[in-house]
Short mmCIF file of C-alpha atoms in Angstrom, two decimals:
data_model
loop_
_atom_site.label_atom_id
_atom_site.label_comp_id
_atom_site.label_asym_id
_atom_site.label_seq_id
_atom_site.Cartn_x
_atom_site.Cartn_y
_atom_site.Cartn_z
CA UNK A 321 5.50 -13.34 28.26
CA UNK A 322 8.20 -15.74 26.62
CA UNK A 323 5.45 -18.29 26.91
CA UNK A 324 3.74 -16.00 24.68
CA UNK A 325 6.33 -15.19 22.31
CA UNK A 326 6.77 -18.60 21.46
CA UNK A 327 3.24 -19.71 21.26
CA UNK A 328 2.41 -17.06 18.24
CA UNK A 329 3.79 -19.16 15.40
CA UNK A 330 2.78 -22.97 16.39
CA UNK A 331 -0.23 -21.29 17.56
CA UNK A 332 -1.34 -19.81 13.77
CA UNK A 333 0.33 -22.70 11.63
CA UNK A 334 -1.99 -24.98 14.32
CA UNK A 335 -5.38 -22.96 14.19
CA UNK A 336 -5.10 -22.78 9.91
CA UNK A 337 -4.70 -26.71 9.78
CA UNK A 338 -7.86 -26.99 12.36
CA UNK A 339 -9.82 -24.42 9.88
CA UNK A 340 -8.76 -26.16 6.67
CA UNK A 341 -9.53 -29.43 8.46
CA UNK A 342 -12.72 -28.10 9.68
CA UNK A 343 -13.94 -27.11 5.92
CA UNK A 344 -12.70 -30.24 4.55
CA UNK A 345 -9.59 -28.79 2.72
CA UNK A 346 -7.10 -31.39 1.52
CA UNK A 347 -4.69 -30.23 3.43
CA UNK A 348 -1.44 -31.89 2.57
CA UNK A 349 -2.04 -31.60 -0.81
CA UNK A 350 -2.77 -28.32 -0.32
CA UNK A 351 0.49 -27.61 1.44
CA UNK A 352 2.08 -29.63 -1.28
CA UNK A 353 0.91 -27.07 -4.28
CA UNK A 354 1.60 -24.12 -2.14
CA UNK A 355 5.28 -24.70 -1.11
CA UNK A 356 5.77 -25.82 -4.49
CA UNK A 357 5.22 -22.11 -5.96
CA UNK A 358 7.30 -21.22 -2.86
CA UNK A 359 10.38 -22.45 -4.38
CA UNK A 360 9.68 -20.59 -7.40
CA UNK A 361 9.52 -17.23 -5.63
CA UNK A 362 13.21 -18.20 -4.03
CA UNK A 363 14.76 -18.72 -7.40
CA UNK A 364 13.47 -15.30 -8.19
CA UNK A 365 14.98 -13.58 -5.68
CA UNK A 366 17.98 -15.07 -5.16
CA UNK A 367 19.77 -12.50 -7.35
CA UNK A 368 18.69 -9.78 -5.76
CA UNK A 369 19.68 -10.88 -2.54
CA UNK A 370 23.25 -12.16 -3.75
CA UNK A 371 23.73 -8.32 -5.62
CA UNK A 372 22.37 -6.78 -1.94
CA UNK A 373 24.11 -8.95 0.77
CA UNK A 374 27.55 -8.67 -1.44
CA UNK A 375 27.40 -5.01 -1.95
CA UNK A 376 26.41 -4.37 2.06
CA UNK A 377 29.72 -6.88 3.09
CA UNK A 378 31.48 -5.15 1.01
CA UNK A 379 30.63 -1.54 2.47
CA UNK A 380 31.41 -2.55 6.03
CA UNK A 381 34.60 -4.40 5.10
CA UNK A 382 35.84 -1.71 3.18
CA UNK A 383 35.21 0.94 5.92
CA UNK A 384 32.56 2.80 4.01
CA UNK A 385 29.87 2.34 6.38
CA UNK A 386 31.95 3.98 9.07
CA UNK A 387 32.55 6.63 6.44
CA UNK A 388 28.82 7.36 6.24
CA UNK A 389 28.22 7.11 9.61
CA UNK A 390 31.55 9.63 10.61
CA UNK A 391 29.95 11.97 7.60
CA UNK A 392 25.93 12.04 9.04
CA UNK A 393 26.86 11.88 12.62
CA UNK A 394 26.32 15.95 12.45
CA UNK A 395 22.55 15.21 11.72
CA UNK A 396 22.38 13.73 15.41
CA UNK A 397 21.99 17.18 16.62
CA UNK A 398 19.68 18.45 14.38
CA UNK A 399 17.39 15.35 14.68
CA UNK A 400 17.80 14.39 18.52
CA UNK A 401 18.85 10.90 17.72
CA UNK A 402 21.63 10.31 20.17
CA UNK A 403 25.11 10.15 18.52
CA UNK A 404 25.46 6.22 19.94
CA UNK A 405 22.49 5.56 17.97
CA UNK A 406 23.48 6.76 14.34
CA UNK A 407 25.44 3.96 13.19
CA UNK A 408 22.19 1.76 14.06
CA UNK A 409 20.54 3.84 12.09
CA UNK A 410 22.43 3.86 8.86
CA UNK A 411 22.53 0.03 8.90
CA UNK A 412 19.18 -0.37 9.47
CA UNK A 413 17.84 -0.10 6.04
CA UNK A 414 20.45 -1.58 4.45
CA UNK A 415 21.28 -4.56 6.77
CA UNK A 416 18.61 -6.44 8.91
CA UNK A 417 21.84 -9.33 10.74
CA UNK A 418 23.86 -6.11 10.79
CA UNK A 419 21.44 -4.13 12.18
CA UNK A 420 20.53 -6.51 14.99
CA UNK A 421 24.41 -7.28 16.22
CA UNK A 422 24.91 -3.22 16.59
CA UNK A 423 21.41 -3.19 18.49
CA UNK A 424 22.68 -6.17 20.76
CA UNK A 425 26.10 -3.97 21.30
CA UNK A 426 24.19 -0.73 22.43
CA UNK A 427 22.08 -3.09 24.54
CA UNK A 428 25.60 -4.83 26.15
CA UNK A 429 27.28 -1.16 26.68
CA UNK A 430 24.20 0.88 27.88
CA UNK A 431 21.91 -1.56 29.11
CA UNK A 432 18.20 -2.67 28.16
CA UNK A 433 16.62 -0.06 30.45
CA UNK A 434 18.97 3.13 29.88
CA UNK A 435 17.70 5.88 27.57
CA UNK A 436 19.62 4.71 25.20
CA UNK A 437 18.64 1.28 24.99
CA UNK A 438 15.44 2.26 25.12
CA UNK A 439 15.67 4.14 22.01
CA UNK A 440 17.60 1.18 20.11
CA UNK A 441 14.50 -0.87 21.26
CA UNK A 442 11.94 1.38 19.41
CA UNK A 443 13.77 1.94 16.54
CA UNK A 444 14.68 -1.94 16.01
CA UNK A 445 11.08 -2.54 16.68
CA UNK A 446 9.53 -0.16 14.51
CA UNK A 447 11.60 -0.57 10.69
CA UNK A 448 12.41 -3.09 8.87
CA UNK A 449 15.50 -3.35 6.18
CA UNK A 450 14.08 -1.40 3.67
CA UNK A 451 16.68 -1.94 0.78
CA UNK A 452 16.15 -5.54 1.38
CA UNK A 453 12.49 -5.30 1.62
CA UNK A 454 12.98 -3.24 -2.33
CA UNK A 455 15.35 -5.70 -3.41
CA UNK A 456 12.80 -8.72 -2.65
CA UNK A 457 9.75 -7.82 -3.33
CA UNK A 458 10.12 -6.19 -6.48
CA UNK A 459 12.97 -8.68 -7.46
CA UNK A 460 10.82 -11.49 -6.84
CA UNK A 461 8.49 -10.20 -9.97
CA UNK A 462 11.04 -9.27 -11.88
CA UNK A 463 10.00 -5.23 -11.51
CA UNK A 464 12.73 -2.83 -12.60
CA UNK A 465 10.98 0.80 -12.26
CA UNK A 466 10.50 1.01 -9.02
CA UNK A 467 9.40 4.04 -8.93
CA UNK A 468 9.50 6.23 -5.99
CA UNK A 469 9.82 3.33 -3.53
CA UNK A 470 13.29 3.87 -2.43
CA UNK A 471 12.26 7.47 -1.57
CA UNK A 472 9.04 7.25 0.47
CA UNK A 473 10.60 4.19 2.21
CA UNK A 474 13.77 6.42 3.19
CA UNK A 475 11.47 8.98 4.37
CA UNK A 476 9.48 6.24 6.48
CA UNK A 477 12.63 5.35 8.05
CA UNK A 478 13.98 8.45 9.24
CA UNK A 479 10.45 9.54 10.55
CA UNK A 480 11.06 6.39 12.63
CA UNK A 481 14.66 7.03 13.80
CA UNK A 482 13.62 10.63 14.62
CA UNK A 483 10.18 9.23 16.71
CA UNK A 484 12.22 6.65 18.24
CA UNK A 485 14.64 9.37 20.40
CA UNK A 486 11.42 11.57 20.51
CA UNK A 487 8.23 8.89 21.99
CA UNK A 488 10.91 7.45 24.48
CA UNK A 489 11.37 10.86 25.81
CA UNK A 490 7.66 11.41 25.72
CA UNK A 491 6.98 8.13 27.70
CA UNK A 492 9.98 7.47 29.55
CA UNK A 493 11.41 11.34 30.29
CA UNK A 494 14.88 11.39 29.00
CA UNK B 1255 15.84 2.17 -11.21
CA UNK B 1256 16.70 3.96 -8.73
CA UNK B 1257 18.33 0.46 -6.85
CA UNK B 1258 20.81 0.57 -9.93
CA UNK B 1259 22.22 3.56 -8.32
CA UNK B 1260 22.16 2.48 -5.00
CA UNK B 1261 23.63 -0.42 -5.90
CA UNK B 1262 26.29 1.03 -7.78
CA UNK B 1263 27.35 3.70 -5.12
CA UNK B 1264 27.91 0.86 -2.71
CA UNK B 1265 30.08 -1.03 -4.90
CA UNK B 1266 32.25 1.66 -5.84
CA UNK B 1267 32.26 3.58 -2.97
CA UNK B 1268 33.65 0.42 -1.11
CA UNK B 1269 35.87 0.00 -3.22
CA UNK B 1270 37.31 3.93 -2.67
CA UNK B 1271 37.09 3.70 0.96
CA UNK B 1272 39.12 0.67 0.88
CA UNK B 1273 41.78 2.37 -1.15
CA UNK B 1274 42.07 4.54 1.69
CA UNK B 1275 42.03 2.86 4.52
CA UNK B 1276 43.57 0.11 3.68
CA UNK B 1277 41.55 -2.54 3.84
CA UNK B 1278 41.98 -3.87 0.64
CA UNK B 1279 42.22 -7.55 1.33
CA UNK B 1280 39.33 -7.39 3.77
CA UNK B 1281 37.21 -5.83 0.66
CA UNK B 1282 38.29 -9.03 -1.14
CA UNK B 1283 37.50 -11.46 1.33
CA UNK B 1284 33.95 -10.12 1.71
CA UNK B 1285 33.35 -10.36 -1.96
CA UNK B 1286 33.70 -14.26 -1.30
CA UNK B 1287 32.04 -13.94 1.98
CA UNK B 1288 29.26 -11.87 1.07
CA UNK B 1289 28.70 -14.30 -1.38
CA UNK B 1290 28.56 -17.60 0.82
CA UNK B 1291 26.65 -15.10 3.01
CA UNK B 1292 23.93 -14.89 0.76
CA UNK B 1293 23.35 -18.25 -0.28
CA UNK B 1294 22.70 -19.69 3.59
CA UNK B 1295 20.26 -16.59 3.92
CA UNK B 1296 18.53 -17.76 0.80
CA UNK B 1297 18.51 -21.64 2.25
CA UNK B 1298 17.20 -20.06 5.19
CA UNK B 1299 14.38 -18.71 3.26
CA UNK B 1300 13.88 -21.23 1.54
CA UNK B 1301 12.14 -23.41 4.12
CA UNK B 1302 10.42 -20.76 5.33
CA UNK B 1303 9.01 -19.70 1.88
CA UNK B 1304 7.96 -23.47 0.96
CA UNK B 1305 6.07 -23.55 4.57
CA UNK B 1306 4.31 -20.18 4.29
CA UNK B 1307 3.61 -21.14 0.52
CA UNK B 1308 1.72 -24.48 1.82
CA UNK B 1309 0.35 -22.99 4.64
CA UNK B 1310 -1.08 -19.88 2.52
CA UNK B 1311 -2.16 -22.29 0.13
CA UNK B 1312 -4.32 -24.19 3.46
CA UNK B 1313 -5.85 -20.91 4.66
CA UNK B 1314 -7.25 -19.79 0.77
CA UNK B 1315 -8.64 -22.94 -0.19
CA UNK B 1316 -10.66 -23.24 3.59
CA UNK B 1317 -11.27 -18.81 2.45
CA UNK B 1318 -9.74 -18.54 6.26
CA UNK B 1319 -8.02 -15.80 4.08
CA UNK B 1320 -11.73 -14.41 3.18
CA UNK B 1321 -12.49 -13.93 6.98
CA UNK B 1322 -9.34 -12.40 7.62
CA UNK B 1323 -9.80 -10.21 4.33
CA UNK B 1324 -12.77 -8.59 5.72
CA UNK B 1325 -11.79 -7.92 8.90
CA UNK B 1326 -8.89 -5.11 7.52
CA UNK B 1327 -11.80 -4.25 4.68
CA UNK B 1328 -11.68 -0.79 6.08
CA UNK B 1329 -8.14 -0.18 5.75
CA UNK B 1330 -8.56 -1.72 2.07
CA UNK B 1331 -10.88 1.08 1.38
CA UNK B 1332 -8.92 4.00 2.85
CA UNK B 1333 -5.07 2.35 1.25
CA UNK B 1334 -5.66 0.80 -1.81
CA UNK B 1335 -8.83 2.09 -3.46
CA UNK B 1336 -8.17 0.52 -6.56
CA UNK B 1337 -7.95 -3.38 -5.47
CA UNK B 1338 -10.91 -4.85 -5.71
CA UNK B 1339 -11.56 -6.44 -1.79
CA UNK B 1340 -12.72 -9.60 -2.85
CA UNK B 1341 -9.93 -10.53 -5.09
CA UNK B 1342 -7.20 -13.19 -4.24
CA UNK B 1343 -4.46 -10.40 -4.31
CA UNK B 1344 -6.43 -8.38 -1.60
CA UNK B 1345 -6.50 -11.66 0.33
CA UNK B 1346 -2.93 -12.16 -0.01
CA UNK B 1347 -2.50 -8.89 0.96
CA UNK B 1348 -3.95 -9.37 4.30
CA UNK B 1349 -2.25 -12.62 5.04
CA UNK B 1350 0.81 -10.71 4.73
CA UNK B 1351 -0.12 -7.73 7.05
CA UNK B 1352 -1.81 -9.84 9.14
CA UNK B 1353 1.75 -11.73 9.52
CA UNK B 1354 3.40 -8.56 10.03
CA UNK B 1355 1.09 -7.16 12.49
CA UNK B 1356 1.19 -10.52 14.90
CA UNK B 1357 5.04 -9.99 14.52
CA UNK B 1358 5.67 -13.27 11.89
CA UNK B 1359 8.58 -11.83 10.14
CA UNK B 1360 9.88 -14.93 8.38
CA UNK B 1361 5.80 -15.47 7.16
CA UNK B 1362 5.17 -11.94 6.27
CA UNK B 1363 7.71 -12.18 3.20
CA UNK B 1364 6.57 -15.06 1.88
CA UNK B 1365 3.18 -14.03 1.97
CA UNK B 1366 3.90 -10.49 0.68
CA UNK B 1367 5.89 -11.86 -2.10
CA UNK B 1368 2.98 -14.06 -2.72
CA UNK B 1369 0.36 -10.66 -2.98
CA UNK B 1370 2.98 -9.35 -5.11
CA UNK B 1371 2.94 -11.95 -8.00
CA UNK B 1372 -1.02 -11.21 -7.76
CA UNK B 1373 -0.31 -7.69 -7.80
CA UNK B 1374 2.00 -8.30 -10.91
CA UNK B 1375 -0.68 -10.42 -12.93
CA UNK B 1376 -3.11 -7.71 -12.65
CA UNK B 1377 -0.32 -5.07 -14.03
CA UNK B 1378 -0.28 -3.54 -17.66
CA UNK B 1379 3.46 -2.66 -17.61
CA UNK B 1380 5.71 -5.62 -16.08
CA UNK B 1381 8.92 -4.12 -15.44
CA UNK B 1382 7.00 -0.81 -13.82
CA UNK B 1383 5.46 -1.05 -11.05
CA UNK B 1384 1.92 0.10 -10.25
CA UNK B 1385 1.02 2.83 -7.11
CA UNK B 1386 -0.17 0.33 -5.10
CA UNK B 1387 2.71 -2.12 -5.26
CA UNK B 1388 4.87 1.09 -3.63
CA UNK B 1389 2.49 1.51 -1.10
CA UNK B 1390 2.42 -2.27 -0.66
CA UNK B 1391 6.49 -2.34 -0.23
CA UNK B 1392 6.84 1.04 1.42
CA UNK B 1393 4.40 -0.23 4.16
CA UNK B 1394 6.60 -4.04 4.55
CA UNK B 1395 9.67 -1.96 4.38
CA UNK B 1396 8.41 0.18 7.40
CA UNK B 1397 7.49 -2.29 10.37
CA UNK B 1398 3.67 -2.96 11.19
CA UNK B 1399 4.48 -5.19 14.52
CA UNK B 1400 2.26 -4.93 17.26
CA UNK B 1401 4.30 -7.66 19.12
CA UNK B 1402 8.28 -6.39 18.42
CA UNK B 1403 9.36 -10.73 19.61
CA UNK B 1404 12.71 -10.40 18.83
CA UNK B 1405 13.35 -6.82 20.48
CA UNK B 1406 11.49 -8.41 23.19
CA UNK B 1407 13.43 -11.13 23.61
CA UNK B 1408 16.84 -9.39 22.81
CA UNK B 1409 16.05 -7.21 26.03
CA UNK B 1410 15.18 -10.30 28.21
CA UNK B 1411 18.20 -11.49 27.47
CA UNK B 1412 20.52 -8.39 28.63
CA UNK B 1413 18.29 -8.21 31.33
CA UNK B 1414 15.61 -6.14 31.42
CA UNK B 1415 13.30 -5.19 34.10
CA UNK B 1416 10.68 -4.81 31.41
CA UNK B 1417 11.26 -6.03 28.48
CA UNK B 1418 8.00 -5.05 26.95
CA UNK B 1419 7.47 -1.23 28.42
CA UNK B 1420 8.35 -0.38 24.44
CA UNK B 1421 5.95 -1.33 23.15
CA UNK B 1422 3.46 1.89 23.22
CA UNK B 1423 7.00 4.28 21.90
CA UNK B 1424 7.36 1.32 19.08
CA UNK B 1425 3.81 1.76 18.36
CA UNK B 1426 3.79 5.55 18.10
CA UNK B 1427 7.01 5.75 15.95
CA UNK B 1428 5.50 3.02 13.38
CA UNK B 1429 2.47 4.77 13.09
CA UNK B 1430 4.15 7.92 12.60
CA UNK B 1431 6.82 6.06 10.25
CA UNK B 1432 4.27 4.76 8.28
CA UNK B 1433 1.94 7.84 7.83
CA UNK B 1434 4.93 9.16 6.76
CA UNK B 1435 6.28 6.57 4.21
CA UNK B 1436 2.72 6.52 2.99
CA UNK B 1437 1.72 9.84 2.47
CA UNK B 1438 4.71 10.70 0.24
CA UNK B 1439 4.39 7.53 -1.90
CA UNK B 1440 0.68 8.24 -2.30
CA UNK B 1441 1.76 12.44 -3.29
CA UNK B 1442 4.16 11.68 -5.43
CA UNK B 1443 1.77 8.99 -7.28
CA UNK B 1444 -0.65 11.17 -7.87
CA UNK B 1445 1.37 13.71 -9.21
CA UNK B 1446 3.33 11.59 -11.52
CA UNK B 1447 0.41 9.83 -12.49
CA UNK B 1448 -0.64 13.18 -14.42
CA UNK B 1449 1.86 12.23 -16.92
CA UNK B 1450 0.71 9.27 -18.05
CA UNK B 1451 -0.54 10.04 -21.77
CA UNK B 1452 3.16 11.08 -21.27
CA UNK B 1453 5.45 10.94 -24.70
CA UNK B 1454 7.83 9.34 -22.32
CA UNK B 1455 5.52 6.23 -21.08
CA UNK B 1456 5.22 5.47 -24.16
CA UNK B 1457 9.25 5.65 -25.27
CA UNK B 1458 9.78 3.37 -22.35
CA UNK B 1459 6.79 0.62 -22.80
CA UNK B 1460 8.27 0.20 -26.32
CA UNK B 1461 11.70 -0.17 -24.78
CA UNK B 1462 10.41 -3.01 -22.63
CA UNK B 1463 9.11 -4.68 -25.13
CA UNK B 1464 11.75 -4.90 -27.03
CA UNK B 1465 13.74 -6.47 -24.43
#
């Protein structure tokens, strides 16, 4: 399996170089041309990530985040996420590194295989950091009305945080 | 828009909290911080963008991209009705879910911010965006991993018996997560879209031009 894991990436930069190769592509000047418009993309998004990653430091130095987490710990109930679980799931859209340190605490204190590790696991593995996600892909073309992004990706993630404690139950018992 | 007030309740809500619980100076320090922060994530990046540029770049002009293209035609037909399948955007568009799908994080951005700028070309307004870029976004925002690596590898090392057993749970809960996300960004398109001829579309395309 870890043989695996690691394979994936060498394993799909390797296989497009043999099919450019194969078709006759030029391939480093290829590569050349596309990293080039890379770099442009980073300048464009720089911003936005400086404005995001500042403003989510400054939430969990300031205490907010445990604020937020104290004030929608009563949704726990309603939802069946387990209460140990909530503060992963209030960073998780905001904060993908802060996200994954809490996930690697619930994994130290309850173990991989508990019920709640188990439910870490699926929600970690099924969102991604949706402010981020906002910030950066709609930064990186300079879009400003974004519509009702924000919204339907908030909804996304709770339907995940609220599958998460309900499919491990369903495969796993509780 | 709707960032600027996201944005702006983080800030100053920080900022209150810290009032109270005194940690004032720890606010300050992750102003710098959170700066300094930023900038290594963005060097980070920036490799990674510059590879998955090049290596983009590689798979369109061998149309490795066309291949792929087709194969996720029929999801292309049922999500985004309105991009034509055998456009460059659609193709950059599939690199990226294609990325996300094998588990590629760091190549999934950089080839979803490429669809994007395709996206963006093909846009009438440029500082609005268009119903498919929010399905677009909404569906990187939610995960579309079939392979979770670094939950997989996290567990391995706490020690897991089975590190992978998650993966059918992860698999229901994204599909559910995205159905979800979906499904209201697609509603509330189409009923928003109904104002189009709007006086207020038109208020606000002057107002970008302007600027």
């Amino acid at each position: 399996m870890r043989f695996f894991g690691a394979a994936v990436l060498p394993l799909v930069i390797t296989l497009i170089v043999i099919f450019g190769i194969g078709k006759g592509v030029k391939i480093f000047d290829c590569f050349i041309e596309g990293a080039k418009e890379g770099l442009v993309t980073v300048k464009n998004i720089l911003p936005s990530i400086v404005g995001l990653v500042v403003a989510v430091s400054m939430l969990k130095a300031s205490g907010g985040l445990d604020i937020i987490v104290k004030f929608l710990s009563p949704l726990s109930g309603i939802t069946g996420i387990p209460e140990e679980i909530m503060p992963l799931a209030v960073l998780n859209p905001i904060s993908g590194g802060g996200a994954l340190s809490m996930y690697e605490l619930i994994l130290k204190e309850y173990g991989p295989d508990s019920y709640l590790g188990r439910v870490a696991s699926v929600m970690m593995g099924a969102t991604e950091t949706t402010f981020y996600a906002i910030a950066v892909y709609f930064g990186s073309v300079g879009i400003k009305k974004t519509r009702h992004t924000v919204f339907a990706g908030l909804i996304a993630d709770f339907t995940s945080f609220v599958a998460s404690a309900w499919t491990v139950k369903l495969f796993f018992g509780s | 828009m709707m960032m600027n007030y996201v944005w702006g309740a983080m800030v100053v809500f920080s900022f209150i909290s810290a009032c109270f619980s005194g940690n004032m100076q720890a606010l300050s320090d992750s102003v710098v911080n959170g700066g300094q922060e930023a900038i290594s994530l963005v060097i980070k990046l920036t490799g990674m963008m510059c590879l998955w540029g090049g290596i983009m770049k590689i798979a369109e002009k061998s149309e490795l991209t066309k291949v792929i293209c087709n194969m996720l035609r029929p999801l292309f037909s049922f999500l985004y009705k309105s991009i034509d399948k055998n456009s460059l955007t659609a193709r950059a568009m599939s690199m990226n879910i294609t990325a996300n799908l094998l588990g590629l994080g760091n190549a999934a951005t950089p080839l979803g911010l490429e669809a994007m700028r395709r996206m963006q070309e093909e846009n009438p307004d440029k500082s609005r965006a268009t119903d498919d870029m929010v399905v677009f976004v909404v569906m990187n925002s939610a995960a579309m991993r079939l392979i979770p690596t670094t939950v997989a590898t996290l567990r391995t090392q706490f020690g897991s018996a089975s590190p992978m057993e998650i993966m059918p749970a992860t698999w229901l809960s994204t599909l559910l997560s995205l159905f979800a996300g979906v499904t209201v960004a697609k509603l509330i398109s189409r009923i928003t879209s109904k104002n189009k001829e709007n006086i207020f579309d038109l208020r606000f395309s002057k107002r970008s031009k302007v600027r």
